[in-house]
């Protein structure tokens, strides 16, 4: 539950059941928290606590306000929260822990501040101090369930059952159909079930003993409960059980103590007997279960007794309404009798799931009770005669019959050891007769039944009988090929025909396969009119032939592909690398037409990644639109080895965005998954607790989630955005998880496999490298632990793992060598030489791969990426080691430091050599458009793939590959990676210097630390990242705005039918406008808009228009990459109407540079009282034209709105006060300070931030009633944001309203350079530009712009 839900629930409870004074006291605090006014809430809490220091609810609300007031939560806030909790736990012997509201709030708070494990101790303390408080125990139980602590939950539930035993016919309210006074019994049983079936626990002798003890305890509790209900006579010990089972809740503890003392056995604790005279019953008999949930839970309990049989069975028979009384039976007999009882039959008739469970139980254990298999088979036979067409019914009738004939069902349960596995070589004559009768039964249904002509199940049942006979070597399997042909002939027009037959095709002999293929080839090559049914029959025949055929040569496979494609286009009106490129082109076309396009898109994504076209694959991945748990099952499609595309320019940076989206879902999903079993217990939906708990564990220990964490780390390392301290925490977490059982929830079956049965699957053939799994996870955990946690590194033996590529194996070896080299003595140079050989090997691999024509593009990128990743990690590891040497003052630390720096320089030189080769390769990719077109040219024989289609595809694919290669060569080249990692190291050094200043005991005195800080911070300012914000020049007021728009909008947007008759002006710009910032681009485009209006033309964007650099390469609007990706289109006329085109060189004619359209000049002259100079009019026109060009599109406005309302993206900074979220809207009197640094130094002398502050203070002093000393700061220079942390005031003005500055800002990427360096660095160009616009929109909330010069 989120804070808003907790607050609402608290207010509701206090209003309904609490004292009115309490509600009146907390209501203002809760209201402030609900509107996120945390400062006000804190003030109200402090005020109230002065009056009532031990008001536990107010203390809790104060802790909540502290946790929410800043993100991340400051150390001071955490300390205060823990102090409040300590007070609640200790004051008056923990009296405050008796309030369940306090416990719920603190459980959420502790989890929010990263101390979730302490909430378990909190509830343990609460239940020990308030053991008789039912509300506290209930809340503790639900929290334990939410946290997966099943043993603790079971102990609390049994305590509740002891304190509040079940009452019969109490008339109490029922929840979910179960009387509320009996829920604790079912809670106890439910948690026992969850412990026994725990998917994480590894099988062991200790667990087996514990499971037996738990089940024996529950057997006693359940038996005691139903003895009371059914009126049986019980002894004194049973009386004690009925009155509360005083031993049961602590039985495990008693056993543990007795075992330690060397006395007592599990059976002594769990099954003590008594000879006390029976106690007469005082309650009426009830022989029915209340609902399906109660029946399900007891059925599950009985099935667990079968799976975990007690070594010392109780002599007292288990009492249940569905079991025969007074007779001790085996667990298997009890479960079968339970299902076969009147109660069992009734519930199975109502619930299909129960009926299926019953059938499986009868099949598995029917051999224990004579006649069970025959009786169950007859029941299913009657069901089918009654019109049931469920395949499950048919299948289990067949299996029960085979089990009855063979005398064993073990073959249907390969892992079962409960029955002998041997079967007769040949069934008896009676058995053969029964098999023949069963065949005749299904044949009769197929021929005589009302739905027999259309129902596939009857003929499939005959196929199943034949296949089972063949598998056992029995008579009756020889007709399987004929049955397959018969089935295909009858149902070959159904889409599912091939899937139905696949299991039976596998058991055909080689000669039978050849014969079947020969017959189906006739179907495939048959002539005649192509109908929808005929097309589906050919598709199914092709699937079968393809599946049964052997792997062909390259030429054979190519001809087969062409033949399939011909058939595809024939049916379409009804409904080496070149091969990959052809397949991708065909799939892209098919994805626009087929209703099964999600499967096609999966294959498109895989092939695009193989070809190194990441943006191509991501575009299709986003179309999939993953939701909810699909992030866990399908995100691997795009995120497996995603680091290969991490440092690319353009849309390839979207890999990082997809990783962030998946990470966000895992955080939300795990919270929701934890609530699912809680709701099952709360609403007594016991049929789902196992499923929900298993889902919770599978998500908590998801292999896909751990892969994502590793890929995120790799992307951050390569992009230079990693926080070393956070990375260490992640690696520590992963190292612990690598020792625990994980679950692979990935979906590899969504993509159908139609390859030959003798070859690998289509998924394995189309994925990037070997399929990653648990060994890959452990290997990369070890790699990162070697670099970031050398003292606690994880060691694995994965050097020959089939899950790792050769480069990844080399990276693992390099990490081990680096770990040794960093701790090697001064005279050891061999360790460094071993580590440096990694870079030489990767360069050799890359060179060889470039020369090998069979190398796929992704393999080249992968080799280069792994080498850069290795260097980046080496940089981080060396910086961490240097810090360690400096802080510990190790012997010879100066010499060791020099040695490490030399090591880093050697690695840099070797990596730079590889970077040169990558750069050369990137240049060749751009020239491969013609080669790509030629590779797919053979497809031109099909009308759908004309020359334009092929050319467009070649351009799109090559551009995507080019962007990837160039990004790796430029953004990912050695110099950039060096800069990023050094910047990270400097951040670490600066942070450590701050810590040294505050703690001189670390070995460096305050003066030294300040000098160290000054040097590192000065370098850091030039290394970190930043952004560009629009600068607005205000000339004249915006007069005649309505007249301008009235003329201009129709001129740019005539009726669509008139567009073809217009003349379009497409000014030519060199390059894509690189060199022009966003403000300059809008300025120049406004000039060109004026020219178009003057000439009577329509301004449009050329294919590489000015401003295109601010949009992502993948963003094509109206046929061109332009600013239309961000703003409203400059014209609504489609590019197809660009018939009459005027193209002009931008700077060829500058005669109208300072002019405005004549229509506006005449209007201004007529209405203005004075004549303005041309320069002033030019600025007026620039403002008007900019207003038209920069019309934010709905999507861009939504991005700005979402960004503005996301509290985590903004902050409020004030000296001496913890960081808080930025309010919305900005308070009245706020100034905007845009500090223009970066590349502006080539045009002017940069103005220090201190000058802006002085100007802002002067402005506030001159306007004390309107302007405050509060400012929204924007800049490309991250150093500015370092300065605001320590600026309270510069000059003391007597007339300023507030003493110290309050600074507002946003968390966006920053690099102290020009806009195009930023666009290159931050990945998605469109989103980067939108982040600048979002800050510009925030600046518009301000009441003033801080001027630099006021005098």
Coordinates of N, CA, C and O in Angstrom, one line a residue, residues 25 45-60 62 83-84 87-88 91-92:
X25 N -7.0 15.7 16.0 CA -5.6 16.0 16.1 C -4.8 15.7 14.9 O -3.9 16.5 14.5
X45 N 3.5 18.3 13.3 CA 4.0 17.2 14.1 C 4.8 17.7 15.3 O 4.6 17.3 16.4
X46 N 5.8 18.5 15.0 CA 6.7 19.1 16.0 C 5.8 19.9 17.0 O 6.0 19.8 18.3
X47 N 4.9 20.6 16.6 CA 4.0 21.4 17.5 C 3.2 20.5 18.4 O 3.1 20.8 19.6
X48 N 2.7 19.5 17.9 CA 1.9 18.6 18.7 C 2.7 17.8 19.6 O 2.3 17.5 20.8
X49 N 3.9 17.3 19.2 CA 4.8 16.5 20.0 C 5.3 17.3 21.2 O 5.7 16.7 22.2
X50 N 5.4 18.6 21.1 CA 5.7 19.4 22.3 C 4.7 19.3 23.4 O 5.0 19.4 24.6
X51 N 3.5 19.1 23.0 CA 2.4 18.9 24.0 C 2.3 17.5 24.4 O 2.1 17.2 25.6
X52 N 2.4 16.6 23.5 CA 2.3 15.1 23.8 C 3.5 14.4 23.2 O 3.4 13.8 22.1
X53 N 4.6 14.4 23.9 CA 5.8 13.7 23.3 C 5.7 12.2 23.0 O 6.4 11.7 22.2
X54 N 4.7 11.6 23.7 CA 4.6 10.1 23.5 C 3.3 9.8 22.7 O 2.7 8.7 22.8
X55 N 2.9 10.7 21.8 CA 1.8 10.4 21.0 C 2.3 9.6 19.8 O 2.9 10.2 18.8
X56 N 2.1 8.3 19.8 CA 2.8 7.4 18.9 C 2.4 7.6 17.4 O 3.2 7.5 16.5
X57 N 1.2 7.9 17.2 CA 0.7 8.1 15.8 C 1.3 9.4 15.2 O 1.7 9.4 14.1
X58 N 1.4 10.4 16.0 CA 2.0 11.7 15.5 C 3.5 11.4 15.3 O 4.0 11.9 14.3
X59 N 4.2 10.7 16.1 CA 5.6 10.4 15.9 C 5.7 9.6 14.6 O 6.7 9.8 13.8
X60 N 4.8 8.7 14.3 CA 4.8 7.9 13.1 C 4.6 8.8 11.9 O 5.3 8.7 10.9
X62 N 5.3 11.9 11.7 CA 6.5 12.7 11.5 C 7.5 11.9 10.8 O 8.2 12.5 9.8
X83 N 15.4 7.1 15.4 CA 15.3 7.6 16.8 C 13.9 7.5 17.2 O 13.6 7.1 18.3
X84 N 13.0 8.0 16.4 CA 11.5 7.9 16.7 C 11.1 6.5 16.9 O 10.3 6.2 17.8
X87 N 12.3 5.1 20.2 CA 11.5 5.7 21.3 C 10.2 4.9 21.4 O 9.7 4.5 22.5
X88 N 9.5 4.6 20.3 CA 8.2 3.9 20.3 C 8.4 2.5 20.8 O 7.6 2.0 21.6
X91 N 9.6 3.1 24.9 CA 8.9 3.9 25.8 C 7.7 3.1 26.4 O 6.9 2.5 25.7
X92 N 7.6 3.1 27.7 CA 6.6 2.4 28.4 C 6.5 0.9 28.0 O 5.4 0.4 27.7

